[in-house]
PDB file of C-alpha atoms and ligand atoms in Angstrom:
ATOM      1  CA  UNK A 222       4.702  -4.892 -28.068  1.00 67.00           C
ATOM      2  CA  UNK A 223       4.453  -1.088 -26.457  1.00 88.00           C
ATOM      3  CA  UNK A 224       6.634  -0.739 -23.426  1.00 96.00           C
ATOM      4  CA  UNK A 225       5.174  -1.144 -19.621  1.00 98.00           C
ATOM      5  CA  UNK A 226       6.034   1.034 -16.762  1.00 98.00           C
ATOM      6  CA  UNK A 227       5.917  -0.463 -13.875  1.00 98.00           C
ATOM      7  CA  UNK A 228       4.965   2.044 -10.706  1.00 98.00           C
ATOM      8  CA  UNK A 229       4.774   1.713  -6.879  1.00 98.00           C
ATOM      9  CA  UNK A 230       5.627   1.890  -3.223  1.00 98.00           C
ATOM     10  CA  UNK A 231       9.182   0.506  -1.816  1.00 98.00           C
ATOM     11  CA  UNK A 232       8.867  -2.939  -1.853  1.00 97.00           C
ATOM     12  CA  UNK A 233       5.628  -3.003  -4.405  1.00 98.00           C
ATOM     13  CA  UNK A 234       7.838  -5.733  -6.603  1.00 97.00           C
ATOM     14  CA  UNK A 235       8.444  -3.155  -9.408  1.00 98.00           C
ATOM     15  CA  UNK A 236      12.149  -4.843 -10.310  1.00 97.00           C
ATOM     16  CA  UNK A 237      11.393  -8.020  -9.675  1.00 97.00           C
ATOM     17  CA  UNK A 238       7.762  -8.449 -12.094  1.00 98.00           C
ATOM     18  CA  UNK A 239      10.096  -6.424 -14.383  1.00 98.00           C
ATOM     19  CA  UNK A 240      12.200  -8.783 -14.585  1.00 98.00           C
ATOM     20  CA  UNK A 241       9.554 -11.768 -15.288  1.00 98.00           C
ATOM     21  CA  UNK A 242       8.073  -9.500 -17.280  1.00 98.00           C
ATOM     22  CA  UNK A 243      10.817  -8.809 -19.451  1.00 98.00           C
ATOM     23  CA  UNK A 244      11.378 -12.795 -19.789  1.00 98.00           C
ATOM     24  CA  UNK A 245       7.825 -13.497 -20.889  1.00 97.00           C
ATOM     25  CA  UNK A 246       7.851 -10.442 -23.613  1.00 97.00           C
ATOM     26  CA  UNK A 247      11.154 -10.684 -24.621  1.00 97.00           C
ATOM     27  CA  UNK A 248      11.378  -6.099 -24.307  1.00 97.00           C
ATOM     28  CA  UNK A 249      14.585  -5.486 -22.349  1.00 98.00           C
ATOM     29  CA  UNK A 250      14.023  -4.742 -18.432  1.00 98.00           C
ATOM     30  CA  UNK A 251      15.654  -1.157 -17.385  1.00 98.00           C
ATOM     31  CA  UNK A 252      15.664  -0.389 -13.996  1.00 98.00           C
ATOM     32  CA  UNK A 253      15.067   3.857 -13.329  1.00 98.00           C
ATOM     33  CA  UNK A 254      17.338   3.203 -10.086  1.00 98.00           C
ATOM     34  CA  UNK A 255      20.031   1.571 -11.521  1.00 98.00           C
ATOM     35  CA  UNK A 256      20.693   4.134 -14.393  1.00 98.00           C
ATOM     36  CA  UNK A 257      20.455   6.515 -11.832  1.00 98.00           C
ATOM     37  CA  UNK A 258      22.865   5.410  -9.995  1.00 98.00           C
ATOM     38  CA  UNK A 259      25.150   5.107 -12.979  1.00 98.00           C
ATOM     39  CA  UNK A 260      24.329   8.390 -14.030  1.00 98.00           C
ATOM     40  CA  UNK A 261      25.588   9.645 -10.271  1.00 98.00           C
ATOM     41  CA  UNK A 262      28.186   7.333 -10.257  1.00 98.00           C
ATOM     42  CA  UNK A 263      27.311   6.459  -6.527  1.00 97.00           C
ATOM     43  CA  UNK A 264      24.423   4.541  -4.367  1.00 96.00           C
ATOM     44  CA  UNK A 265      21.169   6.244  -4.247  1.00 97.00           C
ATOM     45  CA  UNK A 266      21.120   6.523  -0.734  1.00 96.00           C
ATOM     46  CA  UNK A 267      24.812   8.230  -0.582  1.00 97.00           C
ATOM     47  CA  UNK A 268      23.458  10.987  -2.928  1.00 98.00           C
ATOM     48  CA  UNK A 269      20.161  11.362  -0.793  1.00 97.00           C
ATOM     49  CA  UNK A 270      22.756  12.442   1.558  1.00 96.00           C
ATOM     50  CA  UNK A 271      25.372  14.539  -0.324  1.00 98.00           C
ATOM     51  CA  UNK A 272      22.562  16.597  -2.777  1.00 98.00           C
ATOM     52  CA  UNK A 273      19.175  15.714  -0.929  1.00 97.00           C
ATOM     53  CA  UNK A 274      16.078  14.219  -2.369  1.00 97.00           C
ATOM     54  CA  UNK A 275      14.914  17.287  -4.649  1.00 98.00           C
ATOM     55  CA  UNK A 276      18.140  17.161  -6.718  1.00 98.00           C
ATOM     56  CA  UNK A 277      17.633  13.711  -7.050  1.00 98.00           C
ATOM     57  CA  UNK A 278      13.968  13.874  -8.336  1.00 98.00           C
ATOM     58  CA  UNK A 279      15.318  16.426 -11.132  1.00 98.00           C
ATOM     59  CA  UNK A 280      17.603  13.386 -12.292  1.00 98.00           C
ATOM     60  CA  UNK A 281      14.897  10.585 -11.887  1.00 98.00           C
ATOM     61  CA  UNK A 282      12.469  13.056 -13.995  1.00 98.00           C
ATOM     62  CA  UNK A 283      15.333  13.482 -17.043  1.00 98.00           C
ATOM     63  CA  UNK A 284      16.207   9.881 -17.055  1.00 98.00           C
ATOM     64  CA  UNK A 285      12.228   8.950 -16.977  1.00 98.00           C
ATOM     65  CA  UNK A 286      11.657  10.992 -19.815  1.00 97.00           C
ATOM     66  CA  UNK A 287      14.399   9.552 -21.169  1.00 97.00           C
ATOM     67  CA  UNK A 288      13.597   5.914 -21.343  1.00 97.00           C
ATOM     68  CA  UNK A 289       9.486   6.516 -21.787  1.00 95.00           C
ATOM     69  CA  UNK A 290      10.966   6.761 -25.190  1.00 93.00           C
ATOM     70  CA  UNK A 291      12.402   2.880 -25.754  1.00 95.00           C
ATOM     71  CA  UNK A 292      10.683  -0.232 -26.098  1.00 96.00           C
ATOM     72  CA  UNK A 293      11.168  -1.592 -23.120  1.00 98.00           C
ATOM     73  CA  UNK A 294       9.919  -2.792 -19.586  1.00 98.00           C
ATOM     74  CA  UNK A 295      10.907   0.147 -16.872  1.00 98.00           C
ATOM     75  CA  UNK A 296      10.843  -0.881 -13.499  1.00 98.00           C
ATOM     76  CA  UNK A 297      10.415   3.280 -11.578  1.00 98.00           C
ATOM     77  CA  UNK A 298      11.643   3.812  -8.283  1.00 98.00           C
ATOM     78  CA  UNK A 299       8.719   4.244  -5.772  1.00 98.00           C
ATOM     79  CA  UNK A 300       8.989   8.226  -5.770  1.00 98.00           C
ATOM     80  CA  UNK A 301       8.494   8.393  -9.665  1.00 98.00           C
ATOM     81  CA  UNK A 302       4.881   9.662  -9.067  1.00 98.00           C
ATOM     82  CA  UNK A 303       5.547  12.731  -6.730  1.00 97.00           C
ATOM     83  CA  UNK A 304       7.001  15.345  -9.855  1.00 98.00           C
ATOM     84  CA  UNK A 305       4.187  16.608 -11.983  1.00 97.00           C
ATOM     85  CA  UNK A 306       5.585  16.005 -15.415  1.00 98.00           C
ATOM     86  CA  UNK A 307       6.389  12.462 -14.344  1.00 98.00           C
ATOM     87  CA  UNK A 308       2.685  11.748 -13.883  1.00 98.00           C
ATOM     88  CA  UNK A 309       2.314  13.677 -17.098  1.00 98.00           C
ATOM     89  CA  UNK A 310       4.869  11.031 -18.722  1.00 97.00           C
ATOM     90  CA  UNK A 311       3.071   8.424 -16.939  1.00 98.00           C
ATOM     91  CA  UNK A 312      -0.262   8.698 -18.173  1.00 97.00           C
ATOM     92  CA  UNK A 313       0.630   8.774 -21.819  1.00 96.00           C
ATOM     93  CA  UNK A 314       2.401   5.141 -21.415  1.00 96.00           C
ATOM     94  CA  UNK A 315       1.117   2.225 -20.471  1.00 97.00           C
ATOM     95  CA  UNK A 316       1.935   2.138 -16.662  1.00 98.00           C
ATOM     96  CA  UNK A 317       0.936  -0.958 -14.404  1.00 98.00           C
ATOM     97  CA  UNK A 318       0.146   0.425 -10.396  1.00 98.00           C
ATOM     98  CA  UNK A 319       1.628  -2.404  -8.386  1.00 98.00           C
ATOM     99  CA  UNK A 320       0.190  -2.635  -4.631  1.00 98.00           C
ATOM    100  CA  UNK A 321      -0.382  -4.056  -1.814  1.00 97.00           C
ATOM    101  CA  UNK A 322      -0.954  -3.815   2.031  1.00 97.00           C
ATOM    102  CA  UNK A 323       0.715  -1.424   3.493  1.00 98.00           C
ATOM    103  CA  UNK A 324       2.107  -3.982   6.525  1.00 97.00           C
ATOM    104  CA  UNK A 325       3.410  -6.407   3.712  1.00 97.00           C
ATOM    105  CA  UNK A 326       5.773  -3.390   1.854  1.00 97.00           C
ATOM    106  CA  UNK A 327       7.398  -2.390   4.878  1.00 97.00           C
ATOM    107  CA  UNK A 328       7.885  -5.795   6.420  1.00 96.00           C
ATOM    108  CA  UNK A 329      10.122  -6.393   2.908  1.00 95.00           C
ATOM    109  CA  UNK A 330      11.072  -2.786   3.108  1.00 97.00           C
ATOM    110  CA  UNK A 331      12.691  -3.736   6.106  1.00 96.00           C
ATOM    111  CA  UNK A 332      13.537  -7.373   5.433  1.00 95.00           C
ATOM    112  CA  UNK A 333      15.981  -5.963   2.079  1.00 93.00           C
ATOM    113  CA  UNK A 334      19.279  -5.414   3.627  1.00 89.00           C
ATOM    114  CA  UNK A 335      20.881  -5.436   0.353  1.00 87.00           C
ATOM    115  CA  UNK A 336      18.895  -1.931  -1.063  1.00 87.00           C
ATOM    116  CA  UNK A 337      19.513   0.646   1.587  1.00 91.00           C
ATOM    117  CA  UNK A 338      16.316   2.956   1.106  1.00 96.00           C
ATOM    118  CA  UNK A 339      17.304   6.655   2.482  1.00 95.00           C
ATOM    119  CA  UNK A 340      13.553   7.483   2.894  1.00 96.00           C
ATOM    120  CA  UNK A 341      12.693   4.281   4.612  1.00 96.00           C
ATOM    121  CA  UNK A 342      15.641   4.056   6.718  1.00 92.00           C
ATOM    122  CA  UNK A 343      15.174   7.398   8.115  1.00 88.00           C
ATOM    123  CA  UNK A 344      11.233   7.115   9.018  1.00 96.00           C
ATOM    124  CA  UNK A 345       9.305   5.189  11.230  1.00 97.00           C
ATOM    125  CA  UNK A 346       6.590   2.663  10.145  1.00 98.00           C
ATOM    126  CA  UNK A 347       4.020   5.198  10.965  1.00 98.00           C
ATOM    127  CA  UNK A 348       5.622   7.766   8.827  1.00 98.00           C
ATOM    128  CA  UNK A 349       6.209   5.294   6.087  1.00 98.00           C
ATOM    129  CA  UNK A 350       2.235   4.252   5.788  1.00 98.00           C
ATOM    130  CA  UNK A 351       1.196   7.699   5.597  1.00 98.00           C
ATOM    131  CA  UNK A 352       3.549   8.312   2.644  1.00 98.00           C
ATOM    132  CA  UNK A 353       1.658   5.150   1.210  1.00 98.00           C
ATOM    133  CA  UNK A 354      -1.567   7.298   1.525  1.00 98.00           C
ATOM    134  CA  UNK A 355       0.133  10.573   0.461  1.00 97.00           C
ATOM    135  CA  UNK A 356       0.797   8.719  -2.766  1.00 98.00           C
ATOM    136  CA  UNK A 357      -1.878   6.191  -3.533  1.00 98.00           C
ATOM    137  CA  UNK A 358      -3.581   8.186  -4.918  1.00 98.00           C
ATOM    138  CA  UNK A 359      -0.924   9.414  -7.459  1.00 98.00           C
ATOM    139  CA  UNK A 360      -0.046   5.956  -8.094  1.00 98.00           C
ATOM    140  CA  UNK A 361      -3.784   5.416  -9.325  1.00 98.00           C
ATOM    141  CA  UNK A 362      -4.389   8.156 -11.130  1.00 97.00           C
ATOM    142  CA  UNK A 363      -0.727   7.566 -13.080  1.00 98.00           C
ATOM    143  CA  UNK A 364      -1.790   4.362 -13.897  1.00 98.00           C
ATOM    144  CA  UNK A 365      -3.915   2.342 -16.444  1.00 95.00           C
ATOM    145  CA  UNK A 366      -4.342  -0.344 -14.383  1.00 96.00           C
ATOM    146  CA  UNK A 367      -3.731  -1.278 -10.389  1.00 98.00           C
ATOM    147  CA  UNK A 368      -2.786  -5.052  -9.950  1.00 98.00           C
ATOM    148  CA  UNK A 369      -3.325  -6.294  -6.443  1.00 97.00           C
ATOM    149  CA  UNK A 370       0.027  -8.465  -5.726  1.00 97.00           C
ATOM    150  CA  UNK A 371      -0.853  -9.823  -2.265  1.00 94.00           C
ATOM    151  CA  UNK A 372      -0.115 -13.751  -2.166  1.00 94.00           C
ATOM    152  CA  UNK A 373       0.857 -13.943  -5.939  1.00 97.00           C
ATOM    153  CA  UNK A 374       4.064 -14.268  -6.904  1.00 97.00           C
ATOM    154  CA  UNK A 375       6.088 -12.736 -10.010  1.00 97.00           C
ATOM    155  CA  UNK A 376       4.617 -15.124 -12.385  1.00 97.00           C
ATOM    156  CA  UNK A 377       1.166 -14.839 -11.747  1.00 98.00           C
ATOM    157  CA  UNK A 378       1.438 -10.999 -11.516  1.00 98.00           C
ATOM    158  CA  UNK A 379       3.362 -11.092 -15.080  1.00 98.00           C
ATOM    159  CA  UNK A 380       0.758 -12.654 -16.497  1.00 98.00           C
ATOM    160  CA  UNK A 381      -2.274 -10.771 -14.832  1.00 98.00           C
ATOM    161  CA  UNK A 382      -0.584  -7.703 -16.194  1.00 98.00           C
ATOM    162  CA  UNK A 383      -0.622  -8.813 -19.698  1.00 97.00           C
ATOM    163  CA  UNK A 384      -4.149 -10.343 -19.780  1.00 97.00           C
ATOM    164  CA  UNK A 385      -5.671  -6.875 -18.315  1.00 96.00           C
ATOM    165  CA  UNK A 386      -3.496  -5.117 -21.088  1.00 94.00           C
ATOM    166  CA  UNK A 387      -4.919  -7.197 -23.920  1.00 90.00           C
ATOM    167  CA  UNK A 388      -8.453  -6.404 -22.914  1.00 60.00           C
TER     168      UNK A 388
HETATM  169  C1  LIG B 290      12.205   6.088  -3.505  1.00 76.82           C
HETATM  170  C2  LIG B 290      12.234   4.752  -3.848  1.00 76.82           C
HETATM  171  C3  LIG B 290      13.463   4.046  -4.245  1.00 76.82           C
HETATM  172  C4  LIG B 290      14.493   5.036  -4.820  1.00 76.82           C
HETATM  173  C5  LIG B 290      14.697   6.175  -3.884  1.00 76.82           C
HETATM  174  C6  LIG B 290      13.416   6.951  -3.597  1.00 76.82           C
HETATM  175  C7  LIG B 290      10.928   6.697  -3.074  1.00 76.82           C
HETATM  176  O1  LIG B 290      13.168   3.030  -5.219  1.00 76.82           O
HETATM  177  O2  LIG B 290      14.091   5.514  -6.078  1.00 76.82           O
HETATM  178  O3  LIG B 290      15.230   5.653  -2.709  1.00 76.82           O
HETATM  179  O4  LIG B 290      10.824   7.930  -3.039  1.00 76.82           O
HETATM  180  O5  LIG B 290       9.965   5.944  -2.779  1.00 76.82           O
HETATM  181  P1  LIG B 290      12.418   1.629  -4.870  1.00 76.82           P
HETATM  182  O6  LIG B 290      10.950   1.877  -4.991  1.00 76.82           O
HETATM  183  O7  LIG B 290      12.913   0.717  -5.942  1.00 76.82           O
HETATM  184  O8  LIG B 290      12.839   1.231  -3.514  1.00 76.82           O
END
């Protein structure tokens, strides 16, 4: 079984279908954030504030590039579309656009206390949809396919993903 990237806004679900995704396939679940974070040795967020967000995306780019290369179901941080040679990365895998309404992400953008988001905590709502429209569009085009995940949960997702990929 080829890997599956799994793209999309804050809150899209990325880690958690991962993870159910990852159970149903058997292909280990790697999470872009978390080796990241182990990479900087500190919380996302903390960096965001020590280096600033373009430092960060030249990390996020090497370690995407990095595990596009294994066999394995990689859950992207929301901001994986917004570098050029990510999208470039992107399109040559099999990548899996996860959205939904625009309300719903930052209601649990807002709701997860337990994954401080530097971009979300410093924006309004208003500022936070129209990055949702900045980058729909490079969600879409990065992707092979766009699952809708309003009302489903991780299971049904899962398995929508991997009846549209065996088409
Ligand atoms: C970001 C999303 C975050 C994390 C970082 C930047 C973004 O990941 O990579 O805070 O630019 O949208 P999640 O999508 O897992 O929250």
């Amino acid at each position: 079984m080829k890997s599956i990237l799994l793209i999309g806004f804050m809150g899209a679900g990325k880690s958690t279908v991962g993870k159910e995704l990852s159970r149903i396939t058997g292909l280990p679940l790697v999470d872009l954030d978390e080796k990241i974070s182990k990479k900087i040795q500190m919380p996302i967020h903390q960096y965001f504030d020590e280096f600033g967000e373009k430092n960060f995306r030249v990390i996020e780019s090497k370690l995407l590039e990095e595990f596009s290369q294994q066999e394995i179901i990689l859950a992207t941080g929301g901001g994986a579309v917004v570098q050029m040679e990510n999208r470039t990365i992107l399109k040559k895998q099999t990548t899996v656009y996860l959205s939904a309404d625009s309300q719903t992400l930052i209601q649990r953008i807002r709701a997860d206390k337990s994954h401080i988001r530097p971009l979300a905590q410093n924006s309004t709502d208003d500022q936070l949809v129209k990055l949702l429209v900045q980058r729909e569009q490079l969600y879409q085009k990065s992707a092979n396919i766009t699952i809708y995940t309003q009302g489903k949960n991780q299971e049904e997702i899962a398995r929508e993903i991997l009846k549209k990929l065996k088409k």
